[in-house]
Tab-separated table of C-alpha atoms and ligand atoms in Angstrom:
chain	number	residue	atom	x	y	z
A	9	MET	CA	9.266	-13.376	16.202
A	10	PRO	CA	6.933	-16.181	17.196
A	11	PHE	CA	4.612	-17.377	14.439
A	12	THR	CA	1.294	-15.536	14.638
A	13	PRO	CA	-1.630	-17.926	13.892
A	14	ARG	CA	-4.281	-16.447	11.521
A	15	PRO	CA	-7.890	-17.262	11.246
A	16	PRO	CA	-9.717	-19.327	9.970
A	17	LEU	CA	-8.738	-22.194	12.225
A	18	TYR	CA	-9.536	-24.670	9.440
A	19	PRO	CA	-9.787	-24.188	5.625
A	20	THR	CA	-13.362	-23.013	5.291
A	21	GLU	CA	-15.540	-22.732	2.251
A	22	LEU	CA	-16.501	-19.209	1.211
A	23	ARG	CA	-20.198	-20.243	0.911
A	24	LEU	CA	-20.190	-21.282	4.539
A	25	LEU	CA	-18.442	-17.993	5.604
A	26	ALA	CA	-21.019	-16.126	3.661
A	27	THR	CA	-23.786	-17.333	6.000
A	28	ALA	CA	-22.278	-15.737	9.173
A	29	PRO	CA	-24.703	-13.032	10.324
A	30	VAL	CA	-23.416	-9.369	10.146
A	31	ASP	CA	-25.018	-6.288	11.503
A	32	GLU	CA	-23.924	-3.782	8.889
A	33	SER	CA	-25.577	-0.911	10.754
A	34	GLN	CA	-22.909	-1.237	13.531
A	35	PRO	CA	-19.207	-0.628	13.198
A	36	PRO	CA	-16.871	-3.661	13.366
A	37	VAL	CA	-15.335	-4.391	16.747
A	38	GLY	CA	-12.059	-6.100	17.768
A	39	GLY	CA	-10.632	-8.836	15.682
A	40	VAL	CA	-8.085	-11.567	16.220
A	41	PRO	CA	-5.130	-11.784	16.630
A	42	GLN	CA	-4.583	-8.348	18.164
A	43	GLU	CA	-1.091	-7.570	16.880
A	44	VAL	CA	1.395	-6.758	19.585
A	45	ASP	CA	2.204	-3.101	19.707
A	46	ALA	CA	5.720	-3.490	20.903
A	47	PHE	CA	8.300	-5.969	19.613
A	48	PRO	CA	10.193	-7.971	22.187
A	49	ALA	CA	13.369	-6.155	23.401
A	50	ALA	CA	15.289	-9.471	23.122
A	51	LEU	CA	15.104	-9.101	19.293
A	52	ARG	CA	16.934	-5.709	19.439
A	53	PRO	CA	20.374	-5.947	17.764
A	54	GLU	CA	23.258	-5.483	20.172
A	55	ALA	CA	25.655	-3.750	17.724
A	56	PRO	CA	25.691	0.013	18.285
A	57	LEU	CA	24.030	2.401	15.815
A	58	PRO	CA	26.232	4.958	14.030
A	59	ALA	CA	26.536	8.182	16.065
A	60	LYS	CA	25.784	10.200	12.857
A	61	ALA	CA	24.359	9.753	9.388
A	62	LYS	CA	23.512	12.202	6.652
A	63	VAL	CA	20.085	10.778	6.133
A	64	VAL	CA	17.973	8.979	8.685
A	65	ILE	CA	14.849	7.282	7.319
A	66	ILE	CA	12.124	6.325	9.764
A	67	GLY	CA	10.160	3.202	8.623
A	68	GLY	CA	11.431	0.116	6.793
A	69	GLY	CA	8.315	-0.280	4.650
A	70	ILE	CA	8.371	-0.143	0.864
A	71	MET	CA	8.707	3.713	0.970
A	72	GLY	CA	11.676	3.951	3.345
A	73	LEU	CA	13.547	1.086	1.673
A	74	ALA	CA	12.886	2.211	-1.860
A	75	LEU	CA	14.033	5.766	-1.045
A	76	ALA	CA	17.179	4.484	0.692
A	77	TYR	CA	18.075	2.318	-2.265
A	78	ASN	CA	17.522	5.220	-4.790
A	79	LEU	CA	19.534	7.539	-2.580
A	80	ALA	CA	22.437	4.991	-2.820
A	81	ARG	CA	22.019	4.880	-6.537
A	82	GLU	CA	22.394	8.655	-6.567
A	83	GLY	CA	25.640	8.265	-4.699
A	84	GLU	CA	24.345	9.022	-1.144
A	85	THR	CA	25.144	5.916	0.945
A	86	ASP	CA	25.476	7.566	4.399
A	87	VAL	CA	21.856	6.532	5.038
A	88	VAL	CA	20.269	4.571	7.972
A	89	VAL	CA	16.824	3.111	7.799
A	90	LEU	CA	15.213	2.510	11.158
A	91	GLU	CA	12.438	-0.063	11.505
A	92	ARG	CA	10.750	-0.776	14.852
A	93	GLY	CA	9.712	-4.364	13.759
A	94	TYR	CA	10.725	-6.800	11.016
A	95	LEU	CA	10.665	-6.016	7.313
A	96	CYS	CA	7.085	-6.406	6.105
A	97	ALA	CA	5.606	-5.656	9.599
A	98	GLY	CA	3.600	-2.716	8.244
A	99	ALA	CA	1.182	-2.318	5.338
A	100	SER	CA	3.964	-3.179	2.852
A	101	GLY	CA	3.847	-6.806	4.037
A	102	ARG	CA	0.045	-6.982	4.252
A	103	ASN	CA	-1.306	-5.661	0.927
A	104	GLY	CA	-2.900	-7.126	-2.113
A	105	GLY	CA	-0.026	-6.524	-4.510
A	106	GLY	CA	-2.240	-4.790	-7.074
A	107	VAL	CA	-0.421	-2.443	-9.462
A	108	ARG	CA	-2.493	-0.300	-11.775
A	109	MET	CA	-2.319	2.751	-14.030
A	110	GLN	CA	-6.121	3.419	-13.882
A	111	TRP	CA	-6.243	6.529	-11.703
A	112	GLY	CA	-8.380	9.655	-11.749
A	113	THR	CA	-5.678	12.304	-11.619
A	114	PRO	CA	-2.663	12.912	-13.987
A	115	ALA	CA	-0.071	12.701	-11.247
A	116	LEU	CA	-0.974	9.250	-10.098
A	117	VAL	CA	-1.368	7.911	-13.655
A	118	GLU	CA	2.124	9.100	-14.435
A	119	LEU	CA	3.657	7.733	-11.172
A	120	ALA	CA	2.000	4.328	-11.520
A	121	LYS	CA	3.031	4.025	-15.212
A	122	ARG	CA	6.686	4.701	-14.211
A	123	SER	CA	6.519	2.331	-11.243
A	124	ILE	CA	5.225	-0.513	-13.406
A	125	ASP	CA	8.037	0.078	-15.853
A	126	LEU	CA	10.520	-0.067	-13.030
A	127	MET	CA	8.841	-3.287	-11.706
A	128	LYS	CA	9.527	-4.932	-15.091
A	129	GLY	CA	13.243	-4.358	-14.593
A	130	PHE	CA	13.331	-5.173	-10.841
A	131	ALA	CA	14.567	-8.741	-11.139
A	132	GLY	CA	17.331	-7.685	-13.510
A	133	GLU	CA	18.496	-4.860	-11.327
A	134	LEU	CA	17.995	-6.323	-7.838
A	135	GLY	CA	18.220	-10.038	-8.476
A	136	ILE	CA	14.866	-11.083	-6.987
A	137	ASN	CA	11.637	-12.224	-8.636
A	138	VAL	CA	8.630	-10.024	-7.647
A	139	TRP	CA	6.258	-12.224	-9.631
A	140	LEU	CA	4.777	-9.403	-11.705
A	141	ARG	CA	1.822	-10.644	-13.757
A	142	GLN	CA	0.207	-8.118	-16.060
A	143	GLY	CA	-3.267	-9.612	-16.311
A	144	GLY	CA	-4.978	-6.205	-16.282
A	145	TYR	CA	-7.495	-4.536	-13.922
A	146	LEU	CA	-11.197	-4.699	-14.672
A	147	PHE	CA	-13.109	-1.933	-12.866
A	148	LEU	CA	-16.922	-2.486	-12.511
A	149	ALA	CA	-19.419	0.280	-11.974
A	150	LYS	CA	-22.793	-0.257	-10.294
A	151	THR	CA	-24.014	3.301	-10.420
A	152	LYS	CA	-24.275	5.944	-13.153
A	153	ALA	CA	-21.906	8.258	-11.267
A	154	VAL	CA	-19.155	5.653	-11.075
A	155	ALA	CA	-19.730	4.598	-14.688
A	156	GLN	CA	-19.199	8.259	-15.721
A	157	ARG	CA	-16.023	8.390	-13.659
A	158	LEU	CA	-14.635	5.320	-15.518
A	159	ASP	CA	-15.677	6.942	-18.820
A	160	ARG	CA	-13.972	10.181	-17.919
A	161	ASN	CA	-10.666	8.431	-17.018
A	162	VAL	CA	-10.294	6.743	-20.338
A	163	ALA	CA	-9.261	9.989	-22.149
A	164	LEU	CA	-6.878	10.828	-19.316
A	165	HIS	CA	-5.243	7.399	-19.421
A	166	ASN	CA	-4.913	7.413	-23.176
A	167	LYS	CA	-3.188	10.749	-23.013
A	168	PHE	CA	-0.423	9.070	-21.004
A	169	GLY	CA	-0.264	6.105	-23.419
A	170	VAL	CA	-2.195	3.850	-21.016
A	171	PRO	CA	-4.546	1.623	-23.103
A	172	THR	CA	-7.591	1.743	-20.866
A	173	ARG	CA	-10.890	1.171	-22.599
A	174	ILE	CA	-14.596	0.941	-21.632
A	175	VAL	CA	-15.898	-2.587	-22.071
A	176	SER	CA	-19.538	-3.732	-22.304
A	177	PRO	CA	-20.909	-6.174	-19.746
A	178	ASP	CA	-20.582	-8.980	-22.383
A	179	GLU	CA	-16.980	-8.135	-23.113
A	180	ALA	CA	-16.279	-8.117	-19.326
A	181	ARG	CA	-17.767	-11.668	-19.129
A	182	ASP	CA	-15.383	-12.642	-22.011
A	183	ILE	CA	-12.435	-11.336	-20.081
A	184	VAL	CA	-13.496	-13.145	-16.910
A	185	PRO	CA	-15.523	-16.370	-17.697
A	186	GLY	CA	-18.159	-16.842	-15.108
A	187	LEU	CA	-18.425	-13.225	-14.075
A	188	THR	CA	-22.061	-12.359	-13.503
A	189	MET	CA	-21.784	-8.496	-13.778
A	190	LYS	CA	-24.777	-8.482	-11.385
A	191	ASP	CA	-26.108	-4.867	-11.081
A	192	CYS	CA	-23.123	-3.564	-13.046
A	193	LEU	CA	-23.689	-0.967	-15.690
A	194	ALA	CA	-20.219	-0.533	-17.103
A	195	ALA	CA	-16.622	-1.630	-16.839
A	196	SER	CA	-13.154	-0.308	-17.756
A	197	TYR	CA	-10.240	-2.424	-18.528
A	198	ASN	CA	-6.448	-1.870	-18.840
A	199	PRO	CA	-4.564	-5.051	-19.927
A	200	GLU	CA	-1.283	-3.636	-18.690
A	201	ASP	CA	-2.261	-3.350	-15.040
A	202	GLY	CA	-1.342	-6.359	-12.846
A	203	VAL	CA	-0.345	-7.980	-9.565
A	204	ILE	CA	2.949	-8.580	-7.869
A	205	PHE	CA	3.966	-10.524	-4.735
A	206	PRO	CA	4.848	-7.789	-2.153
A	207	TRP	CA	7.401	-9.397	0.089
A	208	PRO	CA	10.267	-9.980	-2.367
A	209	PHE	CA	9.821	-6.333	-3.373
A	210	LEU	CA	10.802	-5.214	0.107
A	211	TRP	CA	13.560	-7.840	0.436
A	212	GLY	CA	14.919	-6.763	-2.908
A	213	TYR	CA	15.234	-3.173	-1.978
A	214	ALA	CA	16.617	-4.084	1.500
A	215	GLN	CA	19.297	-6.341	-0.047
A	216	GLY	CA	20.097	-3.619	-2.633
A	217	CYS	CA	20.498	-1.118	0.205
A	218	LYS	CA	22.879	-3.346	2.088
A	219	LYS	CA	25.007	-4.111	-0.996
A	220	LYS	CA	25.465	-0.429	-1.414
A	221	GLY	CA	26.500	0.295	2.114
A	222	VAL	CA	23.175	1.657	3.457
A	223	ARG	CA	22.259	0.325	6.939
A	224	VAL	CA	18.855	-1.174	7.488
A	225	GLU	CA	18.277	-1.506	11.260
A	226	THR	CA	15.257	-3.644	12.258
A	227	TYR	CA	13.796	-3.810	15.834
A	228	THR	CA	14.823	-0.235	16.390
A	229	ASP	CA	12.100	2.073	17.550
A	230	VAL	CA	12.247	5.807	17.078
A	231	THR	CA	11.151	7.354	20.418
A	232	GLY	CA	11.879	11.049	20.048
A	233	PHE	CA	13.826	13.928	18.436
A	234	GLU	CA	16.227	16.681	19.390
A	235	THR	CA	15.677	19.974	17.613
A	236	SER	CA	17.128	23.468	17.553
A	237	ASN	CA	16.804	26.546	15.306
A	238	GLY	CA	14.105	24.928	13.177
A	239	GLN	CA	16.128	21.849	12.395
A	240	VAL	CA	16.079	18.254	13.684
A	241	ARG	CA	19.464	17.548	15.069
A	242	LYS	CA	19.132	14.008	16.424
A	243	VAL	CA	16.751	11.119	16.155
A	244	LYS	CA	16.355	9.210	19.446
A	245	THR	CA	15.870	5.376	19.359
A	246	THR	CA	15.712	2.439	21.601
A	247	ARG	CA	19.293	1.807	20.648
A	248	GLY	CA	20.618	5.343	21.227
A	249	ASP	CA	20.638	8.622	19.357
A	250	ILE	CA	21.786	9.423	15.739
A	251	ALA	CA	22.748	12.944	14.744
A	252	CYS	CA	21.629	13.673	11.170
A	253	ASP	CA	21.469	16.313	8.405
A	254	THR	CA	18.066	15.119	7.061
A	255	VAL	CA	15.294	12.976	8.480
A	256	VAL	CA	12.672	11.236	6.346
A	257	LEU	CA	9.329	10.251	7.989
A	258	ALA	CA	8.219	7.175	6.125
A	259	ALA	CA	6.370	5.376	8.882
A	260	GLY	CA	3.201	4.755	6.988
A	261	ALA	CA	0.041	4.591	9.147
A	262	TRP	CA	2.229	5.366	12.219
A	263	SER	CA	3.536	8.576	10.677
A	264	PRO	CA	1.099	10.869	12.661
A	265	GLU	CA	2.193	9.417	15.994
A	266	VAL	CA	5.823	9.711	15.193
A	267	ALA	CA	5.298	13.326	13.849
A	268	LYS	CA	3.736	14.173	17.163
A	269	LEU	CA	7.014	13.327	18.925
A	270	VAL	CA	8.466	16.353	17.219
A	271	GLY	CA	5.406	18.608	17.589
A	272	VAL	CA	4.156	18.175	14.037
A	273	GLN	CA	0.545	17.457	13.309
A	274	LEU	CA	-0.297	15.295	10.195
A	275	PRO	CA	-3.860	15.003	8.898
A	276	ASN	CA	-3.441	11.264	8.025
A	277	GLU	CA	-5.692	8.646	9.830
A	278	PRO	CA	-5.033	4.863	10.049
A	279	HIS	CA	-7.941	2.745	8.900
A	280	ARG	CA	-7.878	-1.042	9.122
A	281	HIS	CA	-8.353	-2.957	5.898
A	282	GLU	CA	-8.830	-6.688	5.884
A	283	ILE	CA	-7.892	-9.166	3.223
A	284	LEU	CA	-7.747	-12.962	2.680
A	285	SER	CA	-6.271	-15.643	0.603
A	286	THR	CA	-7.811	-19.021	-0.499
A	287	GLU	CA	-6.471	-22.423	-1.372
A	288	PRO	CA	-4.670	-22.382	-4.766
A	289	LEU	CA	-6.692	-23.071	-7.942
A	290	LYS	CA	-5.786	-23.712	-11.590
A	291	PRO	CA	-5.213	-20.299	-13.297
A	292	PHE	CA	-8.699	-19.023	-14.428
A	293	LEU	CA	-8.687	-15.332	-13.534
A	294	GLN	CA	-6.561	-12.931	-15.618
A	295	PRO	CA	-7.302	-9.440	-14.328
A	296	LEU	CA	-7.723	-8.054	-10.848
A	297	VAL	CA	-11.532	-7.297	-10.681
A	298	SER	CA	-12.823	-4.483	-8.529
A	299	VAL	CA	-16.398	-3.197	-7.928
A	300	LEU	CA	-15.517	0.401	-7.433
A	301	ASP	CA	-18.865	1.253	-5.681
A	302	THR	CA	-18.375	-1.279	-2.874
A	303	GLY	CA	-14.622	-1.545	-2.700
A	304	LEU	CA	-14.648	-5.307	-3.451
A	305	TYR	CA	-11.476	-6.522	-5.214
A	306	PHE	CA	-10.131	-9.988	-6.081
A	307	SER	CA	-7.335	-11.366	-8.190
A	308	GLN	CA	-5.512	-14.625	-8.635
A	309	SER	CA	-1.859	-14.788	-7.540
A	310	MET	CA	0.883	-16.547	-9.579
A	311	ARG	CA	0.565	-19.361	-7.028
A	312	GLY	CA	-3.197	-19.752	-7.849
A	313	GLU	CA	-4.772	-18.407	-4.669
A	314	ILE	CA	-7.597	-15.936	-4.869
A	315	VAL	CA	-6.499	-12.909	-2.907
A	316	GLY	CA	-9.085	-10.220	-2.091
A	317	GLY	CA	-10.523	-7.683	0.225
A	318	MET	CA	-13.283	-5.155	0.684
A	319	GLY	CA	-13.334	-1.981	2.709
A	320	ASP	CA	-15.947	-1.521	5.465
A	321	PRO	CA	-17.669	1.888	5.466
A	322	LYS	CA	-18.257	1.565	9.210
A	323	GLU	CA	-14.532	0.975	10.066
A	324	PRO	CA	-13.445	3.581	12.621
A	325	ALA	CA	-10.064	5.219	12.513
A	326	GLY	CA	-7.344	3.429	14.552
A	327	LEU	CA	-4.318	1.241	14.432
A	328	ASN	CA	-6.242	-2.018	14.568
A	329	MET	CA	-4.822	-5.017	12.738
A	330	GLY	CA	-7.182	-7.750	13.961
A	331	SER	CA	-9.206	-9.959	11.622
A	332	THR	CA	-12.994	-10.386	11.833
A	333	LEU	CA	-15.579	-12.906	10.830
A	334	ARG	CA	-17.654	-9.943	9.775
A	335	PHE	CA	-15.124	-9.217	6.968
A	336	VAL	CA	-14.960	-12.739	5.596
A	337	SER	CA	-18.722	-12.919	5.609
A	338	ARG	CA	-19.237	-9.601	3.786
A	339	PHE	CA	-16.362	-10.437	1.385
A	340	ALA	CA	-17.601	-13.914	0.550
A	341	ARG	CA	-21.102	-12.660	-0.190
A	342	ALA	CA	-19.910	-9.874	-2.462
A	343	LEU	CA	-17.403	-12.182	-4.259
A	344	MET	CA	-20.022	-14.904	-4.898
A	345	GLU	CA	-22.419	-12.326	-6.193
A	346	GLN	CA	-19.978	-11.655	-9.079
A	347	LEU	CA	-18.389	-15.153	-9.243
A	348	PRO	CA	-20.775	-17.777	-7.830
A	349	GLN	CA	-18.730	-20.772	-8.927
A	350	VAL	CA	-16.069	-20.067	-6.277
A	351	GLY	CA	-18.438	-20.793	-3.376
A	352	HIS	CA	-16.811	-24.131	-2.659
A	353	VAL	CA	-13.309	-22.620	-2.561
A	354	LYS	CA	-11.736	-22.672	0.918
A	355	VAL	CA	-10.281	-19.638	2.614
A	356	LEU	CA	-6.919	-20.521	4.111
A	357	ARG	CA	-5.806	-17.297	5.798
A	358	GLN	CA	-7.080	-13.841	6.605
A	359	TRP	CA	-5.109	-10.847	7.873
A	360	ALA	CA	-5.317	-6.975	8.096
A	361	GLY	CA	-3.229	-3.944	7.713
A	362	CYS	CA	-3.809	-0.232	7.992
A	363	TYR	CA	-4.424	2.210	5.087
A	364	ASP	CA	-2.722	5.583	5.838
A	365	VAL	CA	-5.572	7.847	4.695
A	366	THR	CA	-5.293	11.542	3.958
A	367	PRO	CA	-8.224	13.927	3.446
A	368	ASP	CA	-7.653	14.034	-0.350
A	369	ASN	CA	-6.395	10.399	-0.801
A	370	ASN	CA	-2.986	11.760	-1.987
A	371	PRO	CA	0.415	11.332	-0.303
A	372	ILE	CA	2.298	13.946	1.833
A	373	LEU	CA	5.659	14.573	0.416
A	374	GLY	CA	8.471	17.032	0.823
A	375	ARG	CA	9.574	19.607	3.419
A	376	THR	CA	7.868	20.232	6.754
A	377	PRO	CA	6.899	23.900	7.462
A	378	GLY	CA	8.959	25.004	10.499
A	379	LEU	CA	11.333	22.006	10.404
A	380	ASP	CA	13.018	22.235	7.039
A	381	ASN	CA	15.211	19.118	7.289
A	382	LEU	CA	12.274	16.828	8.218
A	383	LEU	CA	10.969	15.338	4.943
A	384	GLN	CA	7.540	13.728	4.753
A	385	MET	CA	6.822	10.556	2.774
A	386	SER	CA	3.544	9.135	3.956
A	387	GLY	CA	-0.213	9.113	3.316
A	388	PHE	CA	-0.311	6.500	0.566
A	389	VAL	CA	-3.787	5.249	1.513
A	390	GLY	CA	-4.258	1.847	-0.318
A	391	HIS	CA	-1.875	2.434	-3.215
A	392	GLY	CA	1.614	3.010	-1.734
A	393	PHE	CA	3.024	-0.176	-2.983
A	394	MET	CA	2.482	0.610	-6.636
A	395	MET	CA	3.677	4.191	-6.235
A	396	ALA	CA	6.866	3.492	-4.296
A	397	PRO	CA	9.373	2.820	-7.135
A	398	ALA	CA	8.556	6.008	-8.981
A	399	VAL	CA	8.051	8.277	-5.912
A	400	ALA	CA	11.323	6.991	-4.351
A	401	GLU	CA	13.198	7.573	-7.626
A	402	ARG	CA	11.970	11.193	-7.884
A	403	MET	CA	12.461	11.886	-4.252
A	404	ALA	CA	16.046	10.611	-4.188
A	405	LYS	CA	16.838	12.698	-7.321
A	406	TRP	CA	15.219	15.768	-5.676
A	407	MET	CA	17.124	15.284	-2.416
A	408	ALA	CA	20.468	14.549	-4.080
A	409	SER	CA	20.355	17.281	-6.755
A	410	GLY	CA	18.543	20.000	-4.866
A	411	GLN	CA	16.676	20.759	-8.085
A	412	SER	CA	13.030	21.592	-7.805
A	413	ASP	CA	10.372	19.012	-8.610
A	414	GLU	CA	6.725	19.941	-8.702
A	415	LEU	CA	5.653	16.617	-6.983
A	416	PHE	CA	7.104	17.969	-3.691
A	417	THR	CA	5.152	21.183	-4.025
A	418	ARG	CA	1.878	19.614	-5.252
A	419	PHE	CA	1.705	17.045	-2.380
A	420	ASN	CA	3.376	19.205	0.343
A	421	LEU	CA	1.888	19.202	3.917
A	422	ARG	CA	1.052	22.855	3.453
A	423	ARG	CA	-1.846	22.145	1.052
A	424	PHE	CA	-4.111	21.020	3.929
A	425	ALA	CA	-3.733	24.445	5.666
A	426	GLU	CA	-4.014	26.241	2.251
A	427	GLY	CA	-7.083	24.181	1.168
A	428	THR	CA	-5.546	23.433	-2.264
A	429	LEU	CA	-6.655	19.861	-2.458
A	430	GLU	CA	-7.164	17.811	-5.623
A	431	ARG	CA	-9.009	14.702	-4.563
A	432	GLU	CA	-8.201	11.247	-5.940
A	433	ASP	CA	-11.399	9.212	-6.208
A	434	MET	CA	-10.259	5.878	-7.639
A	435	ILE	CA	-9.824	4.269	-4.236
A	436	ILE	CA	-10.673	0.633	-3.670
A	437	GLY	CA	-10.648	-1.700	-0.653
B	21	FAD	C1	-5.092	-4.796	3.141
B	21	FAD	C2	-4.276	-3.818	2.358
B	21	FAD	C3	-4.254	-4.008	1.002
B	21	FAD	C4	-3.463	-3.101	0.142
B	21	FAD	N1	-3.385	-3.291	-1.191
B	21	FAD	C5	-2.623	-2.582	-1.971
B	21	FAD	C6	-2.462	-2.876	-3.379
B	21	FAD	O1	-3.088	-3.762	-3.903
B	21	FAD	N2	-1.588	-2.114	-4.053
B	21	FAD	C7	-0.848	-0.994	-3.438
B	21	FAD	O2	-0.089	-0.421	-4.097
B	21	FAD	N3	-1.038	-0.782	-2.116
B	21	FAD	C8	-1.836	-1.519	-1.410
B	21	FAD	N4	-1.943	-1.210	-0.072
B	21	FAD	C9	-1.310	-0.056	0.440
B	21	FAD	C10	0.172	-0.293	0.630
B	21	FAD	O3	0.413	-1.498	1.375
B	21	FAD	C11	0.786	0.892	1.446
B	21	FAD	O4	0.402	2.116	0.883
B	21	FAD	C12	2.268	0.837	1.493
B	21	FAD	O5	2.757	-0.416	1.781
B	21	FAD	C13	2.761	1.860	2.422
B	21	FAD	O6	4.135	1.737	2.573
B	21	FAD	P1	4.895	2.526	3.735
B	21	FAD	O7	6.299	2.206	3.604
B	21	FAD	O8	4.466	3.945	3.701
B	21	FAD	O9	4.285	2.061	5.114
B	21	FAD	P2	4.489	0.655	5.908
B	21	FAD	O10	4.759	-0.512	5.014
B	21	FAD	O11	3.430	0.508	6.895
B	21	FAD	O12	5.878	0.907	6.668
B	21	FAD	C14	5.987	1.819	7.721
B	21	FAD	C15	6.987	1.139	8.702
B	21	FAD	O13	7.243	2.092	9.768
B	21	FAD	C16	7.476	1.296	10.921
B	21	FAD	N5	7.421	2.186	12.071
B	21	FAD	C17	6.278	2.670	12.611
B	21	FAD	N6	6.607	3.385	13.708
B	21	FAD	C18	7.920	3.407	13.839
B	21	FAD	C19	8.797	3.936	14.765
B	21	FAD	N7	8.463	4.727	15.806
B	21	FAD	N8	10.131	3.720	14.626
B	21	FAD	C20	10.690	2.953	13.572
B	21	FAD	N9	9.805	2.394	12.653
B	21	FAD	C21	8.435	2.632	12.809
B	21	FAD	C22	6.435	0.247	10.837
B	21	FAD	O14	6.768	-0.851	11.678
B	21	FAD	C23	6.380	-0.090	9.341
B	21	FAD	O15	7.096	-1.219	9.024
B	21	FAD	C24	-2.761	-1.984	0.788
B	21	FAD	C25	-2.787	-1.857	2.124
B	21	FAD	C26	-3.495	-2.800	2.948
B	21	FAD	C27	-3.470	-2.621	4.408
């Protein structure tokens, strides 16, 4: 793939970017670079695909790769992962690397706790450093309603052994020197949350897959399906067809369009989320800080860069991965409101990816009504990275053993038609 240049053209100070005018009453438009929607055919491997595989996984993001690796651990190695681009082309290569146990519903607290445990052992098991740094997450609340939400979560987290606590504005300033806490009423803090570097996580799972005999096929686009008697029989690709017993749809924000190819309607919607990284600074910021009301978040990576983003309430649905001046301007202003001393720090690079948003902010997992051997694994909004190790572990066990697991009933596609939704409201970005 040719290198894709990213804005800004020159390292640019946050305080200068903050002065760019933004009309917040209008939705954002466009963005650069507009990511290509099709990868060059010249990159397509020439080797033939296998004619048959027990399990075909569509999407080589963190979900597809983690599931494939866990299936192999369970003894199922007749698995092919199909990825239309390079590894890290989707949200898994574009995210903020935040991993936290501070959630609003028991299922996500439990999954995130297990994921972080698995992350601690990742280097030992897969031989690659994912740069996990447990500096905590500090959530800030600007309104009474959000403060109450943080308060309510503490008991839930403590019940699962997660040491979240409410901290006063003064304590928050002790945790992050220089933090203004402007307009903030309350904060919650879990010192065991943290950040990781996303790319080695994918590479680690991909290498682990290959070592165990699982095939990971990049530049291979799924273009259709063959079905009969309520089963998917074949997956059609730009490199030929694969007959299969089971298909897993793990194509992230592209899942609805892939599902459409087999006549299945998913309720997920892609929404662009922009993010940036600054020049590296001496370590000064322990936790990832997030103002829950506005979706601002920022952390310091192991290499010293400030990495951060902020959702835009006016962002329309769509598979747009362009970067805008509007975002850097809004982000710079919101960051400097909480941390004025970083105004002189230069932004080196900005990019964007798509959240895969479901109506209740929870994933879609398990069997597809009407097509029993098509399994869903999408809808991870802005938190799939930190859920992947635990979800993949449970899904592989469930698939290999055939034993029931409530996760695949709770988050089944059927719930949207049945209206049994339990909304997760601890969403940032
Ligand atoms: C800016 C941003 C910040 C984020 N921050 C965090 C964070 O701090 N912590 C966290 O846990 N999560 C975060 N997330 C969310 C997280 O990145 C995602 O939830 C997660 O990566 C989803 O993984 P996935 O495997 O489902 O999707 P993806 O990584 O998008 O993978 C899906 C893959 O399917 C491929 N594909 C699509 N169509 C086809 C086809 N027809 N044939 C073959 N392959 C196909 C795509 O190329 C893609 O590689 C963030 C996301 C964004 C965008």
